CSV table of C-alpha atoms in Angstrom, one decimal:
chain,number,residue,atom,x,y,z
A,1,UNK,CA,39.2,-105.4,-156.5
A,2,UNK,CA,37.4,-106.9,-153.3
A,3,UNK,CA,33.8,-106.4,-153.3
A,4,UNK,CA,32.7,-103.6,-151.4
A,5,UNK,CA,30.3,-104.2,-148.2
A,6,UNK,CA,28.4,-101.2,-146.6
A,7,UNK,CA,26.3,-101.1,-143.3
A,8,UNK,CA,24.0,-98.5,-142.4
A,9,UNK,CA,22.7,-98.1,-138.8
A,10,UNK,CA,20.4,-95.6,-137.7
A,11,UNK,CA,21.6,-93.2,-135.0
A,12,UNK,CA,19.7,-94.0,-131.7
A,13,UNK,CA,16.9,-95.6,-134.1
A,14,UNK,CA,14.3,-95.5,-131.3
A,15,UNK,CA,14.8,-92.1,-130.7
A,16,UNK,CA,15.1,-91.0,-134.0
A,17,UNK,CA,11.8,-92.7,-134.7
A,18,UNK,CA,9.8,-90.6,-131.8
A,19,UNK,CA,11.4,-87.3,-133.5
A,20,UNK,CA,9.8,-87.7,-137.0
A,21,UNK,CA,6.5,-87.0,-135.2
A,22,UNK,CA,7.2,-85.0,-132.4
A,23,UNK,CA,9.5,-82.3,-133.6
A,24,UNK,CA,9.8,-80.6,-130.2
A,25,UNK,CA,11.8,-83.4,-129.1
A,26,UNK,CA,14.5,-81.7,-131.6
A,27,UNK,CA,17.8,-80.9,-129.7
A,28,UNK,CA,16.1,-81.9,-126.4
A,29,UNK,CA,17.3,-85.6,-124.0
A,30,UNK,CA,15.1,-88.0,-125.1
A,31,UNK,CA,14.8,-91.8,-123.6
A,32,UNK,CA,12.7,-94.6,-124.9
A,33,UNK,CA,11.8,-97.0,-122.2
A,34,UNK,CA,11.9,-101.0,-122.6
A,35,UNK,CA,8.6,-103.0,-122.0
A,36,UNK,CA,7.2,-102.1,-119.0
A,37,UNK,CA,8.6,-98.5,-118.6
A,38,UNK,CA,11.7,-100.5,-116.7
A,39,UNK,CA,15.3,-98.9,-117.8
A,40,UNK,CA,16.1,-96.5,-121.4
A,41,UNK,CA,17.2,-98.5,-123.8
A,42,UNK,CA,17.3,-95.4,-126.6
A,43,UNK,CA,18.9,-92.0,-125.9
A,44,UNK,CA,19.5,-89.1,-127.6
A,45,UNK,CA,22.6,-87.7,-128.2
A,46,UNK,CA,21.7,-85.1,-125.4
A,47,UNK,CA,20.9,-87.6,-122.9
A,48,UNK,CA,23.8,-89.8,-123.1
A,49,UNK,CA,25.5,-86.2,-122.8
A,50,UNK,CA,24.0,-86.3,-119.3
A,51,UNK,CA,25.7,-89.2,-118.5
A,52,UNK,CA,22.7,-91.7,-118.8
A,53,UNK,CA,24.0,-95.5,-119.4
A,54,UNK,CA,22.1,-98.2,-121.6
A,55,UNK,CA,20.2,-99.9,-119.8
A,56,UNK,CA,20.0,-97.6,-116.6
A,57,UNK,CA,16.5,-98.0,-114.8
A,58,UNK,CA,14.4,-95.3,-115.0
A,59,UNK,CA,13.3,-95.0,-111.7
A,60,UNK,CA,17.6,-94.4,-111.1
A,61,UNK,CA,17.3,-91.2,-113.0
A,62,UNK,CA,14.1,-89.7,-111.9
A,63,UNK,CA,15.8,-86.6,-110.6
A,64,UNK,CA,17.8,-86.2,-114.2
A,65,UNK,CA,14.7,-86.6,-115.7
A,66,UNK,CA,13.2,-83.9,-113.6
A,67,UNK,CA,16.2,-81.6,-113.4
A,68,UNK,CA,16.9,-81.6,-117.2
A,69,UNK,CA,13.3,-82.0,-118.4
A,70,UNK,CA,14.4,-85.1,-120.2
A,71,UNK,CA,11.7,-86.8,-122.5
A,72,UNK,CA,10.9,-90.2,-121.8
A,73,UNK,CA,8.9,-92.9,-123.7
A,74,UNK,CA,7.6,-96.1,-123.7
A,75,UNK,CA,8.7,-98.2,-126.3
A,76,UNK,CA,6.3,-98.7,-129.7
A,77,UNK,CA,7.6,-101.2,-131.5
A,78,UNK,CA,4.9,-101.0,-134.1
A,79,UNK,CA,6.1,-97.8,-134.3
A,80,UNK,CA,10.1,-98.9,-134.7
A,81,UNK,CA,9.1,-101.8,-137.3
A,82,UNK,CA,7.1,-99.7,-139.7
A,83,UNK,CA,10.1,-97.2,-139.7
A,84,UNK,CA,12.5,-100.3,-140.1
A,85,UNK,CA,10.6,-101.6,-143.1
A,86,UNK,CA,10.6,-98.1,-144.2
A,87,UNK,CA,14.2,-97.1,-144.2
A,88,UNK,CA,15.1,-100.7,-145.8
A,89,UNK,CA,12.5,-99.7,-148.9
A,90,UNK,CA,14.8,-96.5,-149.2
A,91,UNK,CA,18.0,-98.9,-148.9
A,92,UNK,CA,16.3,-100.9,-152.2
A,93,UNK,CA,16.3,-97.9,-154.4
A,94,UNK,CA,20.1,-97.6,-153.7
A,95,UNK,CA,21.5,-101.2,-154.1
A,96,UNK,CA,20.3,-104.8,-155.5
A,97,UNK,CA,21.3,-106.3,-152.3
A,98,UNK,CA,20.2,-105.5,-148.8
A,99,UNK,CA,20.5,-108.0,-146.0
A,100,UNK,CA,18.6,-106.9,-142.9
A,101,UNK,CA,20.6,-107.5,-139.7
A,102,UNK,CA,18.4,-105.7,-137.1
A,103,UNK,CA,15.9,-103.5,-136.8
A,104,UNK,CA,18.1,-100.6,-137.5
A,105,UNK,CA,21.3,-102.1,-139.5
A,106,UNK,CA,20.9,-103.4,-142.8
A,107,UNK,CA,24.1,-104.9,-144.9
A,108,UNK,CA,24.0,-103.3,-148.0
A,109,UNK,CA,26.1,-104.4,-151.4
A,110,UNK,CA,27.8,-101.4,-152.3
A,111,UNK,CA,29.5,-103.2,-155.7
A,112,UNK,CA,30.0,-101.9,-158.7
A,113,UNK,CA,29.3,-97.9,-157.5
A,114,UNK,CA,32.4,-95.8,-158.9
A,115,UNK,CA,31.8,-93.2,-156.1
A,116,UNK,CA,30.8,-94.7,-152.9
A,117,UNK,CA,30.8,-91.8,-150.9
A,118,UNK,CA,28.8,-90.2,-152.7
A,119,UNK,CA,26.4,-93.1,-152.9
A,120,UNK,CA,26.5,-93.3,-149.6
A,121,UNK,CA,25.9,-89.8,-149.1
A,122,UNK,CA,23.2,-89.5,-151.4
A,123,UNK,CA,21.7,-93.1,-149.3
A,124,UNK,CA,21.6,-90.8,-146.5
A,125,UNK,CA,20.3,-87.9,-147.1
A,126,UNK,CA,17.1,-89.9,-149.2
A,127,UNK,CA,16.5,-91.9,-145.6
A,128,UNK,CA,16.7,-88.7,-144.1
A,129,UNK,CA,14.2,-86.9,-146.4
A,130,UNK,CA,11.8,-89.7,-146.9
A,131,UNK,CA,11.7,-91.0,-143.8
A,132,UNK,CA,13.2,-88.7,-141.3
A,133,UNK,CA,15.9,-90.5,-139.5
A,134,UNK,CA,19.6,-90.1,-139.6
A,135,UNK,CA,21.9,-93.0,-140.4
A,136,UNK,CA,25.4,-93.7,-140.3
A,137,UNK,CA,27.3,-95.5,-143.5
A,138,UNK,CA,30.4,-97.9,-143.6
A,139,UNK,CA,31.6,-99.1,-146.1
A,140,UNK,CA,34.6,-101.4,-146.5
A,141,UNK,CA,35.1,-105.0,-148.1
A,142,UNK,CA,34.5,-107.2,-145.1
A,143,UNK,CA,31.3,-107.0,-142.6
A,144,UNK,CA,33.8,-106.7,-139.7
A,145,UNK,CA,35.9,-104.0,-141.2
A,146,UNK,CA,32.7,-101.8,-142.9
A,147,UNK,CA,31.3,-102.1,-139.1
A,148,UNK,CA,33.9,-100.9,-137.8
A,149,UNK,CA,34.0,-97.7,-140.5
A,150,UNK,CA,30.5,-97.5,-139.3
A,151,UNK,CA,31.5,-96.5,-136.1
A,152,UNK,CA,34.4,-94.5,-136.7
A,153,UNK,CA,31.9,-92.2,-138.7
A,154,UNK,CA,29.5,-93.1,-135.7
A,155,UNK,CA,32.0,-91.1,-133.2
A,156,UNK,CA,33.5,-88.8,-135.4
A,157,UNK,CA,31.2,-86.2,-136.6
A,158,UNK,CA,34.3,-85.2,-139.3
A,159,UNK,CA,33.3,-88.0,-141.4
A,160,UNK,CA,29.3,-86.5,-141.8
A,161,UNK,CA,27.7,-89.9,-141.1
A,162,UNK,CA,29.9,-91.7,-144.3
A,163,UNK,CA,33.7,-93.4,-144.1
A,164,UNK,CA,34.4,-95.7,-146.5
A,165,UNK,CA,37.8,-97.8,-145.6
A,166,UNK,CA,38.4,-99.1,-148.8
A,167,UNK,CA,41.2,-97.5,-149.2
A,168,UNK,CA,44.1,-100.5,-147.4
A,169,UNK,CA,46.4,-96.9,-146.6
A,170,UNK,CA,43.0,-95.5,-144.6
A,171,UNK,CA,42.7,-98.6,-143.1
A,172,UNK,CA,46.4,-98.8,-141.5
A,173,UNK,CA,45.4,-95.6,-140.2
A,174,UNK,CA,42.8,-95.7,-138.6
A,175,UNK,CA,42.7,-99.6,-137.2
A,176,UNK,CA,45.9,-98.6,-134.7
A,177,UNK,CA,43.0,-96.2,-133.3
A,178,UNK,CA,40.2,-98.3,-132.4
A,179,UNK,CA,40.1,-100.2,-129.0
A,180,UNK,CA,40.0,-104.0,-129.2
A,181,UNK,CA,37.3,-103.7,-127.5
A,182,UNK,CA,35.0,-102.0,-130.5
A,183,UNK,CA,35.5,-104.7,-132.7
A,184,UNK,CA,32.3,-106.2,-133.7
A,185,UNK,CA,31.9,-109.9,-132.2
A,186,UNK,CA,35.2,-109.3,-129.8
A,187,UNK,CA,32.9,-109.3,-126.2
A,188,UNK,CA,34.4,-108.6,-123.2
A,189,UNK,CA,36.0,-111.8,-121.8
A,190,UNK,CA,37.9,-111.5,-125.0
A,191,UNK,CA,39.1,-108.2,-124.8
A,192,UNK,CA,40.4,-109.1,-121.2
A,193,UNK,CA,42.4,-111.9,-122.6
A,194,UNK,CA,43.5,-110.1,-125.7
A,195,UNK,CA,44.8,-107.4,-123.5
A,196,UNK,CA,46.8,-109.6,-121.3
A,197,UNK,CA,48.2,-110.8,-124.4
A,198,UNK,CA,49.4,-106.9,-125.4
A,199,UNK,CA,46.5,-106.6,-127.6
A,200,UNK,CA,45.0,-103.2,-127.2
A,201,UNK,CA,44.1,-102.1,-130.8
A,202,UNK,CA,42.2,-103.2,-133.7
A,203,UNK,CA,45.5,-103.7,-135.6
A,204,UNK,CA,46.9,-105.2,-132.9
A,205,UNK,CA,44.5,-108.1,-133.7
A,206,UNK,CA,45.1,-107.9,-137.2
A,207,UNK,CA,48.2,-109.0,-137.1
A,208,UNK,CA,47.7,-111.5,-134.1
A,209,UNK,CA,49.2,-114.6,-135.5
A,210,UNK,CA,46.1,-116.9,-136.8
A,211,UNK,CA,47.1,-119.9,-135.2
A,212,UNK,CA,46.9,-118.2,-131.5
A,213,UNK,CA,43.8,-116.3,-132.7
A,214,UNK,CA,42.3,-119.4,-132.6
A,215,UNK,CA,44.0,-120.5,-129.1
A,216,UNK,CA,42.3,-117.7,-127.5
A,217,UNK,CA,39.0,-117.2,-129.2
A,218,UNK,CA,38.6,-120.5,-131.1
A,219,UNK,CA,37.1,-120.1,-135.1
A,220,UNK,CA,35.1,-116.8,-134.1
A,221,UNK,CA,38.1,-115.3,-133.3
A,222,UNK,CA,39.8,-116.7,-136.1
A,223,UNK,CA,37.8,-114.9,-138.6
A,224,UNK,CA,38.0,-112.2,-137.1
A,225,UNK,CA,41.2,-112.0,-137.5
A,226,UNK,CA,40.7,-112.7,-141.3
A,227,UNK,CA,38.5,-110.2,-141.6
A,228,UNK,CA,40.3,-107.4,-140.2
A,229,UNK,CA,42.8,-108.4,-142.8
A,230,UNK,CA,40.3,-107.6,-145.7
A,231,UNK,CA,39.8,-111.6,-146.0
A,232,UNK,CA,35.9,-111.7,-146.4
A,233,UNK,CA,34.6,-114.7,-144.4
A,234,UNK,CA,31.5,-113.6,-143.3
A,235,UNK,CA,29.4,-114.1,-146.9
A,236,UNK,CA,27.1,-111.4,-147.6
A,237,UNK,CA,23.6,-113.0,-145.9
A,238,UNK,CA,25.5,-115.6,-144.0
A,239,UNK,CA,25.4,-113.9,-140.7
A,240,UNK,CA,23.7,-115.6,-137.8
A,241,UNK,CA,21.1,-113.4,-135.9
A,242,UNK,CA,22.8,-111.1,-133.7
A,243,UNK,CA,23.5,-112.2,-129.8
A,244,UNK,CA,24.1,-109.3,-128.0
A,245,UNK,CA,23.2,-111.1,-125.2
A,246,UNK,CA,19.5,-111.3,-124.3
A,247,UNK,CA,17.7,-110.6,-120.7
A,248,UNK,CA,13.8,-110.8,-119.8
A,249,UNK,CA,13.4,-108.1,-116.9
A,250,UNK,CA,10.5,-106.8,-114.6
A,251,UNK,CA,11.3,-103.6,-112.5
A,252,UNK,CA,8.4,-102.1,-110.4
A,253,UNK,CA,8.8,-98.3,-111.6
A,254,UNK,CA,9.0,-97.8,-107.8
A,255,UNK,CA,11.2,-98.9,-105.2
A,256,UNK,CA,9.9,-101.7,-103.2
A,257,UNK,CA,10.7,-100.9,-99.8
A,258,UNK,CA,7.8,-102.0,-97.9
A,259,UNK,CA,4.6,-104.9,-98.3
A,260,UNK,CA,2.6,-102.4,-99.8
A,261,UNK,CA,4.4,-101.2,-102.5
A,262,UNK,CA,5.3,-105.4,-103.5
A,263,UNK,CA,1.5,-105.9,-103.2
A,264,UNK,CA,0.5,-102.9,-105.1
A,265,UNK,CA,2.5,-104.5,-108.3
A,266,UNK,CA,-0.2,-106.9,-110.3
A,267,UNK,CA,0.9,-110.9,-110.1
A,268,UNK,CA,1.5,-111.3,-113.4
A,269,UNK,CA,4.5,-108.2,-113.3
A,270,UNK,CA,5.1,-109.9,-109.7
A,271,UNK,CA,5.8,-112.8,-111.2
A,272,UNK,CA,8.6,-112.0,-114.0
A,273,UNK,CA,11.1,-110.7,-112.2
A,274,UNK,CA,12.7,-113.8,-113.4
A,275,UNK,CA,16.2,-112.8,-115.6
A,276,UNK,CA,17.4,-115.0,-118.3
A,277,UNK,CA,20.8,-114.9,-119.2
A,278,UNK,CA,22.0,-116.8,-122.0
B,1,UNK,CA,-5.2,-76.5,-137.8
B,2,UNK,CA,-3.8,-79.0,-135.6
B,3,UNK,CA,-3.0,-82.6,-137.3
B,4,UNK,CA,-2.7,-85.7,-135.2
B,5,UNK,CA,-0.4,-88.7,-136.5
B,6,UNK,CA,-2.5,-91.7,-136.9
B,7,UNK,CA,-1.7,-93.9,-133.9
B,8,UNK,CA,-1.2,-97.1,-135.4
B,9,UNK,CA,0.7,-97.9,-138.5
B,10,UNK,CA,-1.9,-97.6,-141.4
B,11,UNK,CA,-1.6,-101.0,-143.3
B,12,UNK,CA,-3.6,-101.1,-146.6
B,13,UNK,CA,-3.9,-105.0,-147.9
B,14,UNK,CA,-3.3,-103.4,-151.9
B,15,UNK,CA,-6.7,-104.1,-153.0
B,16,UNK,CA,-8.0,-103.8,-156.3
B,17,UNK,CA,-11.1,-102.0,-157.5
B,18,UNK,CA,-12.9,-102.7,-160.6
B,19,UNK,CA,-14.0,-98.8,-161.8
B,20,UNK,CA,-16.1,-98.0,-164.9
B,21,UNK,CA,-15.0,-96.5,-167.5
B,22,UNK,CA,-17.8,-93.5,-167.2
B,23,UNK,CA,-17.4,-91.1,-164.3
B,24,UNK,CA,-19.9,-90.9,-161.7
B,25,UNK,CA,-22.6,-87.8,-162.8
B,26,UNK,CA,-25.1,-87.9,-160.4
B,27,UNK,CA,-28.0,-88.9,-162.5
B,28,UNK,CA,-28.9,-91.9,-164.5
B,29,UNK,CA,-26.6,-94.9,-164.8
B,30,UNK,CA,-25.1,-95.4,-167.6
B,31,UNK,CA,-26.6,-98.3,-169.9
B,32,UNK,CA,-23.2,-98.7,-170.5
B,33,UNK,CA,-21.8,-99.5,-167.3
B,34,UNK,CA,-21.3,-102.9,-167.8
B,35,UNK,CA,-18.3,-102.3,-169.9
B,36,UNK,CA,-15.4,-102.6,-167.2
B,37,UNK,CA,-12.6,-101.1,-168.3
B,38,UNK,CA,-9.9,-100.5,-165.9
B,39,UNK,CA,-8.8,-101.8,-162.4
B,40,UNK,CA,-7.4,-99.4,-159.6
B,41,UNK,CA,-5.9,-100.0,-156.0
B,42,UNK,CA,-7.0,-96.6,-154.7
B,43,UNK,CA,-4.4,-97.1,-152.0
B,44,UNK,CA,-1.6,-97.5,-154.3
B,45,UNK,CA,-3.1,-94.2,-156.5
B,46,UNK,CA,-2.7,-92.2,-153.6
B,47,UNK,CA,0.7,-93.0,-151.9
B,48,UNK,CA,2.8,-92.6,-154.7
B,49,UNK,CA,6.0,-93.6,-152.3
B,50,UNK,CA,5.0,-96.0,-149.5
B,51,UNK,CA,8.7,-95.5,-147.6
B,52,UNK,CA,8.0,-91.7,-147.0
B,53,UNK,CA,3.8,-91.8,-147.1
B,54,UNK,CA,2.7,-91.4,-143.5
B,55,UNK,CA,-0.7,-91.0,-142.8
B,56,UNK,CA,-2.1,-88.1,-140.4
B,57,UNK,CA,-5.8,-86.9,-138.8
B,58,UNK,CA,-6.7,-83.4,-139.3
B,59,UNK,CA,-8.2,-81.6,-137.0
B,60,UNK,CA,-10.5,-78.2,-137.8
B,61,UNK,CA,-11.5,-77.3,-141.3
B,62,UNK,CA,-8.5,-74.2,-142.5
B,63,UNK,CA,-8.2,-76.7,-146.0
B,64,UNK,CA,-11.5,-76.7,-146.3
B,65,UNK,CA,-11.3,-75.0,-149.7
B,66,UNK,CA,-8.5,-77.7,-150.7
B,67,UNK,CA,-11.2,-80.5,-149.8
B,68,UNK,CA,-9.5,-81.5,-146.4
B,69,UNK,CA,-11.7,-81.5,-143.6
B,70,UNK,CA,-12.1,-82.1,-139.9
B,71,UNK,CA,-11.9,-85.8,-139.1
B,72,UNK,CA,-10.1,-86.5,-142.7
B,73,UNK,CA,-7.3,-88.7,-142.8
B,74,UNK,CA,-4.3,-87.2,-145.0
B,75,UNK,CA,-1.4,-88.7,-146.6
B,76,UNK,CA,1.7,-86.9,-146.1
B,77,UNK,CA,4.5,-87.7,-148.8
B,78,UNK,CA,8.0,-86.6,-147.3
B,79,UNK,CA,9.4,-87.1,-150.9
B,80,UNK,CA,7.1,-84.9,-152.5
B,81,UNK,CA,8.4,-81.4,-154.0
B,82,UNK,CA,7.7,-78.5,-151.8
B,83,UNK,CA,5.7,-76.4,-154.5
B,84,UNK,CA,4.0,-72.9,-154.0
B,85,UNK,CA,0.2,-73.6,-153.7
B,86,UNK,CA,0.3,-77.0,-152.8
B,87,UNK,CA,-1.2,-78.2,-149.3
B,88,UNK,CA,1.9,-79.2,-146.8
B,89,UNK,CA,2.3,-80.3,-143.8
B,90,UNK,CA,4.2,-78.3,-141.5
B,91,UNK,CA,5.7,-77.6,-138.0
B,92,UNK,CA,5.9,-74.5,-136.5
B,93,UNK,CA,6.8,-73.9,-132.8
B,94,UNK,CA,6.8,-77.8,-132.8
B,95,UNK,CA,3.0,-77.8,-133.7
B,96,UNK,CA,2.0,-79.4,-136.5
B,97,UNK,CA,-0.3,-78.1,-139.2
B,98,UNK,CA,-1.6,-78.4,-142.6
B,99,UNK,CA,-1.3,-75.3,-144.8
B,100,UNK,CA,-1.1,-74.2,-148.5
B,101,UNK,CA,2.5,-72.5,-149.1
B,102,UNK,CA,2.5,-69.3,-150.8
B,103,UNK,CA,5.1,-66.8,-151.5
B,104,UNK,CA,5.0,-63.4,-151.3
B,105,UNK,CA,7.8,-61.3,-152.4
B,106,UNK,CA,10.8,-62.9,-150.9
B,107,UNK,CA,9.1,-64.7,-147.9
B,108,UNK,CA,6.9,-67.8,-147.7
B,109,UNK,CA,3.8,-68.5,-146.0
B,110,UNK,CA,1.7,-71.1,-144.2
B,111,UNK,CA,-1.7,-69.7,-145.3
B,112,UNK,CA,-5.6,-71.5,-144.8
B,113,UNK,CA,-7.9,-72.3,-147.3
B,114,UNK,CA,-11.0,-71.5,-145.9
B,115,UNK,CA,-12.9,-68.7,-147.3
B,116,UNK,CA,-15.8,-69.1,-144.7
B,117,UNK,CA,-13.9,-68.4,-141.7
B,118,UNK,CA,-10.3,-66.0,-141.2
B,119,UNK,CA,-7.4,-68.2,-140.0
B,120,UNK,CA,-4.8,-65.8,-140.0
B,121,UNK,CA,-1.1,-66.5,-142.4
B,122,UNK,CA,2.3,-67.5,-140.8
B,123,UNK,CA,5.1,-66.7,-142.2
B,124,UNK,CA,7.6,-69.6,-142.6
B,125,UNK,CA,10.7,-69.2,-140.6
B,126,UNK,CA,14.1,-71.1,-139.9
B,127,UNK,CA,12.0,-72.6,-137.1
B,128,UNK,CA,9.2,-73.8,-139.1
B,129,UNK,CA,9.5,-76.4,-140.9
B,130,UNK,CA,7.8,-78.2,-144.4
B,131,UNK,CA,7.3,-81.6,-142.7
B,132,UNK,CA,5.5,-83.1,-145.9
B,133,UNK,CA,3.3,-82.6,-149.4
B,134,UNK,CA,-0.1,-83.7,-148.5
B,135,UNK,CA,-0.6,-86.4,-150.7
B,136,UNK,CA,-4.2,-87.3,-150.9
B,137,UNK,CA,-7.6,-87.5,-148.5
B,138,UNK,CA,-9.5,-90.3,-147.5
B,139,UNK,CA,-12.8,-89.9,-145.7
B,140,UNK,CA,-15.5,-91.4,-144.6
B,141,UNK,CA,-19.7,-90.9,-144.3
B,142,UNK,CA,-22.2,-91.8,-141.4
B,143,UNK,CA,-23.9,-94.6,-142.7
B,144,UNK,CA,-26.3,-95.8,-139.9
């Protein structure tokens, strides 16, 4: 049998981090601000409800914030990375191997359990008790395939939190039903030109024919490809660190519509307004 | 009372901590406190489970019969078991406070341990909440 991979992600980790202390945040929007109090870069459930995007600025949203008495942060990332550290000593107790992929996803080798949703299950509700913050559990035998269980337990409150894909039959199910696009590592530009190509669905890439895989999205794609079809080639610890794309911002909090308001702004925030792209 | 989560992180470099064998009685030292026996890291002897031990200020003196006392520092152990009579940490109304848990009949209660002043008992409800087990106290003296 192919070695089973899980990966558990916290649920809006920022957010979930503020609520272990705070408990009157239960139930209520929430944002956590990025450096600098620019744009929410964590929302609860309930704000995302209202419609706010990642990323938005905050200074966008100011009459959401006021209408719906949304809760908004700054970011404590001293906060976030004792949680992390945390959560991963609760991921130790449950399996030999954890691999830590960001500050709220963790790789976790799920071999060798005879029940592995109730593993996971049990995984859960221990982060959940000891340390107070949801996660979400996939589990499946390659790292593209168990993140993608991941988040069709992530939008489908049926599943509780666990789905373990396994099971080839569950898999042929479900892969028909997730966009292209959701595919961990498939990014936009590549979703474009799978979709002129009549890809639309996860399965759709599965059975793309290797060969033109790699015509469209060179060896990434490739493996992709592999891995959808339950061909591990992403080795458990092998993964590079993520690039989800990376961007140094500055906003003012305010909008700058005269001299004054520019000059109010200290030189040092005056002077990164500079954006990186990579 | 009210409890405060300590602001930053509280990181403990695991030190250990030679003890004598002979517990501290006020009086005259033992001649025989020479004879180190055992080694301790009082950190590690209080938080039993690091993952869920978080570490809170208190605020007022209602545990002051359990030895907790304004301006202590607590550790809170979200693993521990949620047994009558022990001091917890709990939310109600989305107020923290540290309480001993009691039972009455059917019903459970939030009550102070303070037999100086009267704090008055809640009762615990579906919108209360045991947060924690209060783990252990640390605190510390004026010396200047």
């Amino acid at each position: 049998m192919k070695r089973p991979i899980a990966i558990s992600d916290s649920a809006n980790f920022y957010v979930s981090a503020e609520r272990i202390f705070d408990l009157t945040l239960k139930n209520v929007p929430v944002i956590v601000l990025s450096n600098n109090d620019g744009c929410a870069i964590a929302r609860s459930d309930e704000a995302k409800a209202l419609g706010i995007k990642m990323g938005t600025p905050l200074h966008h949203i100011r009459d959401k914030v006021e209408a719906h008495g949304i809760r908004v942060f700054s970011s404590n990332y001293t906060l976030y990375g004792d949680i992390s550290r945390r959560v991963v000593e609760v991921y130790e107790d449950f399996t030999p191997n954890v691999e830590i992929y960001s500050i709220d996803e963790c790789f976790l080798d799920f071999a060798g359990f005879k029940d592995r949703t109730a593993h996971a299950m049990a995984l859960r509700a221990a982060v959940l008790r000891r340390v107070g913050v949801p996660v979400r559990i996939g589990i499946a035998p390659t790292k593209t395939l168990a993140k993608c269980a991941n988040d069709i337990a992530k939008k489908n409150p049926i599943f509780a939190g666990v789905l373990d894909m396994m099971d080839e039959n569950l898999a042929r199910w479900l892969l028909p039903r997730v966009p292209v696009g959701d595919i961990w590592g498939v990014g936009r530009k590549t979703t474009d030109k799978l979709k002129a190509l009549g890809v639309h669905t996860a399965a759709d890439l599965r059975d793309l024919p290797i060969r033109q895989a790699r015509a469209v999205g060179t060896v990434v794609l490739e493996r992709i490809v592999l891995e959808l079809q339950g061909e591990a080639c992403l080795a458990f610890e092998d993964v590079e660190p993520l690039r989800k794309g990376m961007a140094v911002t500055r906003s003012a909090g305010t909008p700058m519509t005269d001299c004054k308001t520019r000059s109010n702004i200290g030189p040092r925030k005056r002077l990164r307004f500079a954006v990186v792209a990579e | 009372m009210p409890v405060y989560p300590v602001d930053e992180p509280v990181h403990i470099p695991s030190q250990s901590v030679r003890i004598v064998s002979t517990p501290v009685s006020a009086g005259f030292p033992s001649p025989a406190g020479d004879d180190l026996e055992d080694e301790i890291d009082p950190m590690a002897w209080v938080v039993r489970h690091p993952a869920s031990t978080f570490w809170w200020r208190v605020e007022g003196d209602c545990l002051w019969d359990a030895g907790i006392r304004d301006g202590d520092i607590i550790a809170v152990d979200r693993a521990g078991k949620r047994r009558i009579g022990r001091a917890v940490l709990a939310v109600v109304d989305g107020a923290v406070t540290a309480k001993i848990l009691r039972k009455r009949g059917d019903r459970y209660y939030l009550a102070p341990a303070n037999s100086q002043e009267q704090f008055p008992d809640v009762e615990l409800t579906e919108d209360s909440e045991i947060w924690g087990v209060i783990a252990g106290v640390v605190r510390r003296y004026d010396l200047a």
